[in-house]
Amino acid sequence: MKQDAAASIDFAKNGGVVPVVAQDYASRRVLMVAYMNREAFEETVATGRACYYSRSRRRLWRKGEESGNFQLVREIRIDCDDDTILLMVEQKGDGAACHLGYESDYFRMLEDGQWKTVEPRKVDPAKYGPGYGHHEKSGKSGH
Amino acid sequence: MKQDAAASIDFAKNGGVVPVVAQDYASRRVLMVAYMNREAFEETVATGRACYYSRSRRRLWRKGEESGNFQLVREIRIDCDDDTILLMVEQKGDGAACHLGYESDYFRMLEDGQWKTVEPRKVDPAKYGPGYGHHEKSGKSGH
């Protein structure tokens, strides 16, 4: 049955991955956008924890594997084109989905033509150790 | 000033476009994911209405241009990597962001290994005319 659900996702359209929106189940905040390949999708379904695919590191990215900020998956939805996924999650750990310590990656808003930080930081990510960084941009392990 | 805001978006990372999440400002529903190139972003900022870039049609896609289901932009947010955008919008017209007549593109949920429709349709999209279809998948005009 899980095979059927994965088979209907159009991974081919975007080079083997689909964009995935993670939204907080309680607060309805949009936390982040990441990507899944088929393997990541199937692991997410099997484990109930969000597993993404890091395009920069070219491997599965088990969200929270270093920080403890994992995501329990409450709902998995698919869009009308079968090419994006919406996860409704409980953000665990320190409640910070963002590797910079914010609840959401979207802590900056356009105001007067400038991106301004409009959210408080929830945690100092230095607590996760010196090797903790960003999977997509820096290529370091972490997030 | 608007030039600065666009210049800091990492369009190059993903072939000239960034994924954009549109979320309903009032209900907090995630409505859709689409893409913007720099021109679409700048038009959105200038007009206050969501303008995306259709990858299949290779042109700007002024959301609601045929159906009247346009989106008034209340907030524009950017993620920590500068490579995705979050729009907080008021969904106008019939309140249906989805070209199939649903409020949200995410009207199907994974249940028992199958994608099941869990939302009511708000409008029959046939009302928008026989040429109305989906910009990304069919290449037809519309949405």
PDB file of C-alpha atoms in Angstrom:
ATOM      1  CA  MET A   1       0.000   0.000   0.000  1.00  0.00           C
ATOM      2  CA  LYS A   2       2.827   2.428   0.835  1.00  0.00           C
ATOM      3  CA  GLN A   3       4.358   1.535  -2.509  1.00  0.00           C
ATOM      4  CA  ASP A   4       1.249   2.865  -4.218  1.00  0.00           C
ATOM      5  CA  ALA A   5       1.404   6.165  -2.359  1.00  0.00           C
ATOM      6  CA  ALA A   6       5.046   6.698  -3.293  1.00  0.00           C
ATOM      7  CA  ALA A   7       4.501   5.580  -6.881  1.00  0.00           C
ATOM      8  CA  SER A   8       1.968   8.328  -7.500  1.00  0.00           C
ATOM      9  CA  ILE A   9       4.409  11.086  -6.489  1.00  0.00           C
ATOM     10  CA  ASP A  10       5.975  12.775  -9.510  1.00  0.00           C
ATOM     11  CA  PHE A  11       9.619  12.677  -8.441  1.00  0.00           C
ATOM     12  CA  ALA A  12      10.844  12.693 -12.052  1.00  0.00           C
ATOM     13  CA  LYS A  13       9.523  16.179 -12.775  1.00  0.00           C
ATOM     14  CA  ASN A  14      12.113  17.821 -10.566  1.00  0.00           C
ATOM     15  CA  GLY A  15      15.160  15.586 -10.873  1.00  0.00           C
ATOM     16  CA  GLY A  16      14.170  12.900  -8.393  1.00  0.00           C
ATOM     17  CA  VAL A  17      13.084  15.112  -5.512  1.00  0.00           C
ATOM     18  CA  VAL A  18       9.943  16.997  -4.562  1.00  0.00           C
ATOM     19  CA  PRO A  19       9.661  20.129  -2.402  1.00  0.00           C
ATOM     20  CA  VAL A  20       8.198  19.429   1.024  1.00  0.00           C
ATOM     21  CA  VAL A  21       6.570  22.029   3.265  1.00  0.00           C
ATOM     22  CA  ALA A  22       6.698  21.285   6.990  1.00  0.00           C
ATOM     23  CA  GLN A  23       3.938  23.037   8.919  1.00  0.00           C
ATOM     24  CA  ASP A  24       3.489  22.960  12.678  1.00  0.00           C
ATOM     25  CA  TYR A  25       0.398  20.958  13.528  1.00  0.00           C
ATOM     26  CA  ALA A  26      -0.546  23.103  16.527  1.00  0.00           C
ATOM     27  CA  SER A  27       0.560  26.641  15.681  1.00  0.00           C
ATOM     28  CA  ARG A  28       0.036  26.276  11.910  1.00  0.00           C
ATOM     29  CA  ARG A  29       3.348  28.063  11.386  1.00  0.00           C
ATOM     30  CA  VAL A  30       5.188  27.125   8.213  1.00  0.00           C
ATOM     31  CA  LEU A  31       8.483  25.865   9.600  1.00  0.00           C
ATOM     32  CA  MET A  32      10.593  25.038   6.558  1.00  0.00           C
ATOM     33  CA  VAL A  33      10.779  23.803   2.997  1.00  0.00           C
ATOM     34  CA  ALA A  34      13.067  20.887   2.194  1.00  0.00           C
ATOM     35  CA  TYR A  35      13.148  18.043  -0.327  1.00  0.00           C
ATOM     36  CA  MET A  36      12.393  14.343  -0.378  1.00  0.00           C
ATOM     37  CA  ASN A  37      13.404  11.641  -2.792  1.00  0.00           C
ATOM     38  CA  ARG A  38      11.415   8.425  -2.837  1.00  0.00           C
ATOM     39  CA  GLU A  39      13.570   6.798  -0.173  1.00  0.00           C
ATOM     40  CA  ALA A  40      13.124   9.749   2.182  1.00  0.00           C
ATOM     41  CA  PHE A  41       9.361   9.673   1.652  1.00  0.00           C
ATOM     42  CA  GLU A  42       9.173   5.977   2.386  1.00  0.00           C
ATOM     43  CA  GLU A  43      11.293   6.301   5.512  1.00  0.00           C
ATOM     44  CA  THR A  44       9.089   9.162   6.719  1.00  0.00           C
ATOM     45  CA  VAL A  45       5.973   7.047   6.248  1.00  0.00           C
ATOM     46  CA  ALA A  46       7.575   4.016   7.903  1.00  0.00           C
ATOM     47  CA  THR A  47       9.019   5.805  10.945  1.00  0.00           C
ATOM     48  CA  GLY A  48       6.589   8.685  11.476  1.00  0.00           C
ATOM     49  CA  ARG A  49       9.523  11.090  11.679  1.00  0.00           C
ATOM     50  CA  ALA A  50      10.396  13.578   8.959  1.00  0.00           C
ATOM     51  CA  CYS A  51      13.253  12.370   6.788  1.00  0.00           C
ATOM     52  CA  TYR A  52      14.376  14.639   3.970  1.00  0.00           C
ATOM     53  CA  TYR A  53      16.955  14.366   1.225  1.00  0.00           C
ATOM     54  CA  SER A  54      19.888  16.767   1.342  1.00  0.00           C
ATOM     55  CA  ARG A  55      20.708  17.793  -2.203  1.00  0.00           C
ATOM     56  CA  SER A  56      24.080  19.236  -1.209  1.00  0.00           C
ATOM     57  CA  ARG A  57      25.198  16.238   0.802  1.00  0.00           C
ATOM     58  CA  ARG A  58      23.406  13.777  -1.452  1.00  0.00           C
ATOM     59  CA  ARG A  59      22.132  11.655   1.362  1.00  0.00           C
ATOM     60  CA  LEU A  60      19.101  11.202   3.576  1.00  0.00           C
ATOM     61  CA  TRP A  61      18.730  13.880   6.208  1.00  0.00           C
ATOM     62  CA  ARG A  62      16.969  12.626   9.291  1.00  0.00           C
ATOM     63  CA  LYS A  63      15.772  15.938  10.685  1.00  0.00           C
ATOM     64  CA  GLY A  64      17.048  16.386  14.233  1.00  0.00           C
ATOM     65  CA  GLU A  65      19.594  13.602  14.059  1.00  0.00           C
ATOM     66  CA  GLU A  66      22.224  15.818  15.710  1.00  0.00           C
ATOM     67  CA  SER A  67      20.198  18.518  17.439  1.00  0.00           C
ATOM     68  CA  GLY A  68      17.317  16.429  18.708  1.00  0.00           C
ATOM     69  CA  ASN A  69      14.951  18.813  16.929  1.00  0.00           C
ATOM     70  CA  PHE A  70      13.120  16.047  15.115  1.00  0.00           C
ATOM     71  CA  GLN A  71       9.637  16.248  13.678  1.00  0.00           C
ATOM     72  CA  LEU A  72       6.823  13.853  14.502  1.00  0.00           C
ATOM     73  CA  VAL A  73       4.600  13.545  11.468  1.00  0.00           C
ATOM     74  CA  ARG A  74       0.874  13.923  12.104  1.00  0.00           C
ATOM     75  CA  GLU A  75      -0.388  14.219   8.528  1.00  0.00           C
ATOM     76  CA  ILE A  76       1.079  13.796   5.059  1.00  0.00           C
ATOM     77  CA  ARG A  77      -0.695  15.624   2.242  1.00  0.00           C
ATOM     78  CA  ILE A  78      -0.038  15.846  -1.463  1.00  0.00           C
ATOM     79  CA  ASP A  79      -0.894  18.594  -3.917  1.00  0.00           C
ATOM     80  CA  CYS A  80      -3.113  18.398  -6.979  1.00  0.00           C
ATOM     81  CA  ASP A  81      -0.128  17.899  -9.304  1.00  0.00           C
ATOM     82  CA  ASP A  82       1.461  15.120  -7.240  1.00  0.00           C
ATOM     83  CA  ASP A  83       4.717  17.041  -7.175  1.00  0.00           C
ATOM     84  CA  THR A  84       4.877  18.634  -3.714  1.00  0.00           C
ATOM     85  CA  ILE A  85       4.224  17.318  -0.209  1.00  0.00           C
ATOM     86  CA  LEU A  86       2.846  18.996   2.911  1.00  0.00           C
ATOM     87  CA  LEU A  87       3.794  17.543   6.292  1.00  0.00           C
ATOM     88  CA  MET A  88       1.875  18.506   9.407  1.00  0.00           C
ATOM     89  CA  VAL A  89       4.381  17.973  12.205  1.00  0.00           C
ATOM     90  CA  GLU A  90       5.031  18.304  15.903  1.00  0.00           C
ATOM     91  CA  GLN A  91       8.382  20.053  16.185  1.00  0.00           C
ATOM     92  CA  LYS A  92      10.224  18.331  19.020  1.00  0.00           C
ATOM     93  CA  GLY A  93      13.434  19.061  20.900  1.00  0.00           C
ATOM     94  CA  ASP A  94      13.862  22.768  21.520  1.00  0.00           C
ATOM     95  CA  GLY A  95      10.973  23.556  19.179  1.00  0.00           C
ATOM     96  CA  ALA A  96      13.361  25.128  16.695  1.00  0.00           C
ATOM     97  CA  ALA A  97      13.085  23.903  13.125  1.00  0.00           C
ATOM     98  CA  CYS A  98      15.676  26.411  11.928  1.00  0.00           C
ATOM     99  CA  HIS A  99      19.384  25.640  12.241  1.00  0.00           C
ATOM    100  CA  LEU A 100      19.894  29.214  13.468  1.00  0.00           C
ATOM    101  CA  GLY A 101      17.701  28.531  16.495  1.00  0.00           C
ATOM    102  CA  TYR A 102      14.399  30.035  15.368  1.00  0.00           C
ATOM    103  CA  GLU A 103      11.068  28.215  15.490  1.00  0.00           C
ATOM    104  CA  SER A 104      10.657  28.685  11.739  1.00  0.00           C
ATOM    105  CA  ASP A 105      13.087  29.262   8.893  1.00  0.00           C
ATOM    106  CA  TYR A 106      10.843  32.217   7.940  1.00  0.00           C
ATOM    107  CA  PHE A 107      11.878  34.595  10.702  1.00  0.00           C
ATOM    108  CA  ARG A 108      12.580  37.489   8.294  1.00  0.00           C
ATOM    109  CA  MET A 109       9.889  39.603   6.634  1.00  0.00           C
ATOM    110  CA  LEU A 110      10.073  42.168   3.855  1.00  0.00           C
ATOM    111  CA  GLU A 111       9.578  45.634   5.351  1.00  0.00           C
ATOM    112  CA  ASP A 112      10.330  48.844   3.460  1.00  0.00           C
ATOM    113  CA  GLY A 113      12.272  46.864   0.886  1.00  0.00           C
ATOM    114  CA  GLN A 114      14.512  45.114   3.415  1.00  0.00           C
ATOM    115  CA  TRP A 115      14.456  41.668   5.009  1.00  0.00           C
ATOM    116  CA  LYS A 116      14.024  42.257   8.722  1.00  0.00           C
ATOM    117  CA  THR A 117      14.132  39.720  11.533  1.00  0.00           C
ATOM    118  CA  VAL A 118      10.698  39.719  13.173  1.00  0.00           C
ATOM    119  CA  GLU A 119      10.929  36.663  15.434  1.00  0.00           C
ATOM    120  CA  PRO A 120      12.859  35.947  18.618  1.00  0.00           C
ATOM    121  CA  ARG A 121      15.441  33.174  18.559  1.00  0.00           C
ATOM    122  CA  LYS A 122      14.357  30.195  20.661  1.00  0.00           C
ATOM    123  CA  VAL A 123      17.729  28.585  21.252  1.00  0.00           C
ATOM    124  CA  ASP A 124      21.408  29.227  20.677  1.00  0.00           C
ATOM    125  CA  PRO A 125      22.421  26.520  18.205  1.00  0.00           C
ATOM    126  CA  ALA A 126      25.971  26.562  19.627  1.00  0.00           C
ATOM    127  CA  LYS A 127      24.581  24.128  22.219  1.00  0.00           C
ATOM    128  CA  TYR A 128      24.501  21.449  19.535  1.00  0.00           C
ATOM    129  CA  GLY A 129      28.281  21.513  19.211  1.00  0.00           C
ATOM    130  CA  PRO A 130      30.909  23.144  17.014  1.00  0.00           C
ATOM    131  CA  GLY A 131      30.221  20.860  14.052  1.00  0.00           C
ATOM    132  CA  TYR A 132      26.573  21.846  13.874  1.00  0.00           C
ATOM    133  CA  GLY A 133      25.824  23.826  10.779  1.00  0.00           C
ATOM    134  CA  HIS A 134      23.675  23.858   7.758  1.00  0.00           C
ATOM    135  CA  HIS A 135      23.292  20.844   5.545  1.00  0.00           C
ATOM    136  CA  GLU A 136      22.302  22.636   2.349  1.00  0.00           C
ATOM    137  CA  LYS A 137      24.421  25.755   2.272  1.00  0.00           C
ATOM    138  CA  SER A 138      27.663  24.927   4.023  1.00  0.00           C
ATOM    139  CA  GLY A 139      27.773  21.227   3.264  1.00  0.00           C
ATOM    140  CA  LYS A 140      28.515  20.671   6.957  1.00  0.00           C
ATOM    141  CA  SER A 141      26.603  18.101   8.883  1.00  0.00           C
ATOM    142  CA  GLY A 142      23.853  19.279  11.130  1.00  0.00           C
ATOM    143  CA  HIS A 143      20.511  20.986  11.179  1.00  0.00           C
TER     144      HIS A 143
ATOM    145  CA  MET B   1      15.410  49.251  -1.833  1.00  0.00           C
ATOM    146  CA  LYS B   2      13.330  46.605  -3.576  1.00  0.00           C
ATOM    147  CA  GLN B   3      16.370  45.832  -5.685  1.00  0.00           C
ATOM    148  CA  ASP B   4      18.258  44.910  -2.528  1.00  0.00           C
ATOM    149  CA  ALA B   5      15.562  42.533  -1.350  1.00  0.00           C
ATOM    150  CA  ALA B   6      15.540  40.695  -4.685  1.00  0.00           C
ATOM    151  CA  ALA B   7      19.324  40.672  -4.929  1.00  0.00           C
ATOM    152  CA  SER B   8      19.644  38.714  -1.709  1.00  0.00           C
ATOM    153  CA  ILE B   9      17.418  35.880  -2.956  1.00  0.00           C
ATOM    154  CA  ASP B  10      19.445  32.916  -4.185  1.00  0.00           C
ATOM    155  CA  PHE B  11      17.721  32.334  -7.522  1.00  0.00           C
ATOM    156  CA  ALA B  12      20.842  30.763  -9.047  1.00  0.00           C
ATOM    157  CA  LYS B  13      20.802  27.767  -6.707  1.00  0.00           C
ATOM    158  CA  ASN B  14      17.728  26.292  -8.358  1.00  0.00           C
ATOM    159  CA  GLY B  15      18.015  27.331 -11.994  1.00  0.00           C
ATOM    160  CA  GLY B  16      16.656  30.857 -11.714  1.00  0.00           C
ATOM    161  CA  VAL B  17      13.560  30.146  -9.642  1.00  0.00           C
ATOM    162  CA  VAL B  18      12.779  29.640  -5.965  1.00  0.00           C
ATOM    163  CA  PRO B  19       9.932  27.630  -4.433  1.00  0.00           C
ATOM    164  CA  VAL B  20       7.219  29.819  -2.938  1.00  0.00           C
ATOM    165  CA  VAL B  21       4.726  28.686  -0.301  1.00  0.00           C
ATOM    166  CA  ALA B  22       1.421  30.568  -0.266  1.00  0.00           C
ATOM    167  CA  GLN B  23      -0.317  30.417   3.102  1.00  0.00           C
ATOM    168  CA  ASP B  24      -3.727  31.862   3.887  1.00  0.00           C
ATOM    169  CA  TYR B  25      -3.305  34.823   6.207  1.00  0.00           C
ATOM    170  CA  ALA B  26      -6.498  34.160   8.134  1.00  0.00           C
ATOM    171  CA  SER B  27      -6.948  30.388   8.208  1.00  0.00           C
ATOM    172  CA  ARG B  28      -3.212  29.589   8.160  1.00  0.00           C
ATOM    173  CA  ARG B  29      -3.918  26.894   5.582  1.00  0.00           C
ATOM    174  CA  VAL B  30      -1.056  26.146   3.226  1.00  0.00           C
ATOM    175  CA  LEU B  31      -2.687  26.819  -0.139  1.00  0.00           C
ATOM    176  CA  MET B  32      -0.043  25.936  -2.716  1.00  0.00           C
ATOM    177  CA  VAL B  33       3.608  25.820  -3.682  1.00  0.00           C
ATOM    178  CA  ALA B  34       4.715  27.523  -6.888  1.00  0.00           C
ATOM    179  CA  TYR B  35       7.857  29.216  -8.188  1.00  0.00           C
ATOM    180  CA  MET B  36       9.108  32.750  -8.705  1.00  0.00           C
ATOM    181  CA  ASN B  37      11.921  34.077 -10.803  1.00  0.00           C
ATOM    182  CA  ARG B  38      13.296  37.511 -10.031  1.00  0.00           C
ATOM    183  CA  GLU B  39      10.811  39.261 -12.311  1.00  0.00           C
ATOM    184  CA  ALA B  40       7.853  37.510 -10.644  1.00  0.00           C
ATOM    185  CA  PHE B  41       9.154  38.461  -7.205  1.00  0.00           C
ATOM    186  CA  GLU B  42       9.567  42.087  -8.192  1.00  0.00           C
ATOM    187  CA  GLU B  43       6.088  42.235  -9.731  1.00  0.00           C
ATOM    188  CA  THR B  44       4.609  40.708  -6.596  1.00  0.00           C
ATOM    189  CA  VAL B  45       6.292  43.326  -4.434  1.00  0.00           C
ATOM    190  CA  ALA B  46       5.275  46.143  -6.764  1.00  0.00           C
ATOM    191  CA  THR B  47       1.621  45.144  -7.182  1.00  0.00           C
ATOM    192  CA  GLY B  48       0.807  43.416  -3.896  1.00  0.00           C
ATOM    193  CA  ARG B  49      -0.679  40.494  -5.823  1.00  0.00           C
ATOM    194  CA  ALA B  50       0.990  37.092  -6.093  1.00  0.00           C
ATOM    195  CA  CYS B  51       2.777  36.657  -9.404  1.00  0.00           C
ATOM    196  CA  TYR B  52       4.542  33.362 -10.005  1.00  0.00           C
ATOM    197  CA  TYR B  53       6.661  31.960 -12.796  1.00  0.00           C
ATOM    198  CA  SER B  54       5.276  29.011 -14.725  1.00  0.00           C
ATOM    199  CA  ARG B  55       8.134  26.667 -15.517  1.00  0.00           C
ATOM    200  CA  SER B  56       6.112  24.733 -18.092  1.00  0.00           C
ATOM    201  CA  ARG B  57       4.837  27.798 -19.926  1.00  0.00           C
ATOM    202  CA  ARG B  58       8.026  29.768 -19.317  1.00  0.00           C
ATOM    203  CA  ARG B  59       6.236  32.974 -18.532  1.00  0.00           C
ATOM    204  CA  LEU B  60       4.898  34.979 -15.628  1.00  0.00           C
ATOM    205  CA  TRP B  61       1.763  33.543 -14.100  1.00  0.00           C
ATOM    206  CA  ARG B  62      -0.421  36.207 -12.539  1.00  0.00           C
ATOM    207  CA  LYS B  63      -2.401  34.052 -10.163  1.00  0.00           C
ATOM    208  CA  GLY B  64      -6.117  34.461 -10.819  1.00  0.00           C
ATOM    209  CA  GLU B  65      -5.697  36.194 -14.179  1.00  0.00           C
ATOM    210  CA  GLU B  66      -8.408  33.972 -15.705  1.00  0.00           C
ATOM    211  CA  SER B  67     -10.376  32.718 -12.724  1.00  0.00           C
ATOM    212  CA  GLY B  68     -10.372  35.850 -10.601  1.00  0.00           C
ATOM    213  CA  ASN B  69      -8.907  33.779  -7.769  1.00  0.00           C
ATOM    214  CA  PHE B  70      -6.041  36.167  -7.175  1.00  0.00           C
ATOM    215  CA  GLN B  71      -4.040  36.494  -3.994  1.00  0.00           C
ATOM    216  CA  LEU B  72      -3.539  39.732  -2.086  1.00  0.00           C
ATOM    217  CA  VAL B  73      -0.146  39.611  -0.415  1.00  0.00           C
ATOM    218  CA  ARG B  74      -0.087  40.542   3.259  1.00  0.00           C
ATOM    219  CA  GLU B  75       3.449  39.440   4.162  1.00  0.00           C
ATOM    220  CA  ILE B  76       6.512  38.242   2.275  1.00  0.00           C
ATOM    221  CA  ARG B  77       8.996  36.173   4.246  1.00  0.00           C
ATOM    222  CA  ILE B  78      12.282  34.544   3.310  1.00  0.00           C
ATOM    223  CA  ASP B  79      13.977  31.495   4.784  1.00  0.00           C
ATOM    224  CA  CYS B  80      17.363  31.268   6.477  1.00  0.00           C
ATOM    225  CA  ASP B  81      19.055  30.089   3.272  1.00  0.00           C
ATOM    226  CA  ASP B  82      17.583  32.838   1.053  1.00  0.00           C
ATOM    227  CA  ASP B  83      16.298  30.207  -1.354  1.00  0.00           C
ATOM    228  CA  THR B  84      12.575  29.882  -0.592  1.00  0.00           C
ATOM    229  CA  ILE B  85       9.801  32.439  -0.051  1.00  0.00           C
ATOM    230  CA  LEU B  86       6.684  32.354   2.127  1.00  0.00           C
ATOM    231  CA  LEU B  87       3.721  34.516   1.121  1.00  0.00           C
ATOM    232  CA  MET B  88       0.938  35.249   3.570  1.00  0.00           C
ATOM    233  CA  VAL B  89      -2.046  35.947   1.345  1.00  0.00           C
ATOM    234  CA  GLU B  90      -5.737  36.697   1.226  1.00  0.00           C
ATOM    235  CA  GLN B  91      -7.197  34.269  -1.284  1.00  0.00           C
ATOM    236  CA  LYS B  92      -9.730  36.250  -3.291  1.00  0.00           C
ATOM    237  CA  GLY B  93     -12.392  35.321  -5.849  1.00  0.00           C
ATOM    238  CA  ASP B  94     -14.083  32.054  -4.945  1.00  0.00           C
ATOM    239  CA  GLY B  95     -11.517  31.372  -2.222  1.00  0.00           C
ATOM    240  CA  ALA B  96     -10.144  28.460  -4.188  1.00  0.00           C
ATOM    241  CA  ALA B  97      -6.380  28.451  -4.727  1.00  0.00           C
ATOM    242  CA  CYS B  98      -6.523  25.051  -6.440  1.00  0.00           C
ATOM    243  CA  HIS B  99      -7.347  24.811 -10.136  1.00  0.00           C
ATOM    244  CA  LEU B 100      -9.617  21.854  -9.280  1.00  0.00           C
ATOM    245  CA  GLY B 101     -11.817  24.100  -7.149  1.00  0.00           C
ATOM    246  CA  TYR B 102     -10.502  23.304  -3.677  1.00  0.00           C
ATOM    247  CA  GLU B 103      -9.418  25.927  -1.153  1.00  0.00           C
ATOM    248  CA  SER B 104      -5.945  24.376  -0.998  1.00  0.00           C
ATOM    249  CA  ASP B 105      -3.934  22.223  -3.390  1.00  0.00           C
ATOM    250  CA  TYR B 106      -3.413  19.879  -0.415  1.00  0.00           C
ATOM    251  CA  PHE B 107      -6.877  18.345  -0.277  1.00  0.00           C
ATOM    252  CA  ARG B 108      -5.599  14.765  -0.236  1.00  0.00           C
ATOM    253  CA  MET B 109      -4.095  13.065   2.804  1.00  0.00           C
ATOM    254  CA  LEU B 110      -2.243   9.788   3.209  1.00  0.00           C
ATOM    255  CA  GLU B 111      -4.524   7.312   4.979  1.00  0.00           C
ATOM    256  CA  ASP B 112      -3.812   3.593   5.135  1.00  0.00           C
ATOM    257  CA  GLY B 113      -1.255   3.937   2.397  1.00  0.00           C
ATOM    258  CA  GLN B 114      -3.574   5.736  -0.020  1.00  0.00           C
ATOM    259  CA  TRP B 115      -4.086   9.370  -0.955  1.00  0.00           C
ATOM    260  CA  LYS B 116      -7.644  10.215   0.055  1.00  0.00           C
ATOM    261  CA  THR B 117      -9.583  13.404  -0.601  1.00  0.00           C
ATOM    262  CA  VAL B 118     -10.406  14.928   2.778  1.00  0.00           C
ATOM    263  CA  GLU B 119     -11.719  18.353   1.791  1.00  0.00           C
ATOM    264  CA  PRO B 120     -14.886  19.542   0.087  1.00  0.00           C
ATOM    265  CA  ARG B 121     -14.595  21.274  -3.258  1.00  0.00           C
ATOM    266  CA  LYS B 122     -15.485  24.971  -3.023  1.00  0.00           C
ATOM    267  CA  VAL B 123     -16.286  25.646  -6.656  1.00  0.00           C
ATOM    268  CA  ASP B 124     -16.692  23.842  -9.963  1.00  0.00           C
ATOM    269  CA  PRO B 125     -13.797  25.160 -12.075  1.00  0.00           C
ATOM    270  CA  ALA B 126     -15.876  24.604 -15.230  1.00  0.00           C
ATOM    271  CA  LYS B 127     -17.336  28.033 -14.457  1.00  0.00           C
ATOM    272  CA  TYR B 128     -14.055  29.587 -15.567  1.00  0.00           C
ATOM    273  CA  GLY B 129     -14.534  28.342 -19.103  1.00  0.00           C
ATOM    274  CA  PRO B 130     -13.454  25.410 -21.253  1.00  0.00           C
ATOM    275  CA  GLY B 131      -9.900  26.690 -21.686  1.00  0.00           C
ATOM    276  CA  TYR B 132      -9.258  26.768 -17.955  1.00  0.00           C
ATOM    277  CA  GLY B 133      -6.740  24.183 -16.918  1.00  0.00           C
ATOM    278  CA  HIS B 134      -3.479  23.750 -15.196  1.00  0.00           C
ATOM    279  CA  HIS B 135      -0.485  25.831 -16.111  1.00  0.00           C
ATOM    280  CA  GLU B 136       2.210  23.429 -14.932  1.00  0.00           C
ATOM    281  CA  LYS B 137       0.960  20.022 -15.888  1.00  0.00           C
ATOM    282  CA  SER B 138      -1.092  20.410 -19.029  1.00  0.00           C
ATOM    283  CA  GLY B 139       0.592  23.458 -20.458  1.00  0.00           C
ATOM    284  CA  LYS B 140      -2.864  24.943 -20.948  1.00  0.00           C
ATOM    285  CA  SER B 141      -3.567  28.433 -19.839  1.00  0.00           C
ATOM    286  CA  GLY B 142      -5.389  28.923 -16.620  1.00  0.00           C
ATOM    287  CA  HIS B 143      -5.183  28.401 -12.903  1.00  0.00           C
TER     288      HIS B 143
END
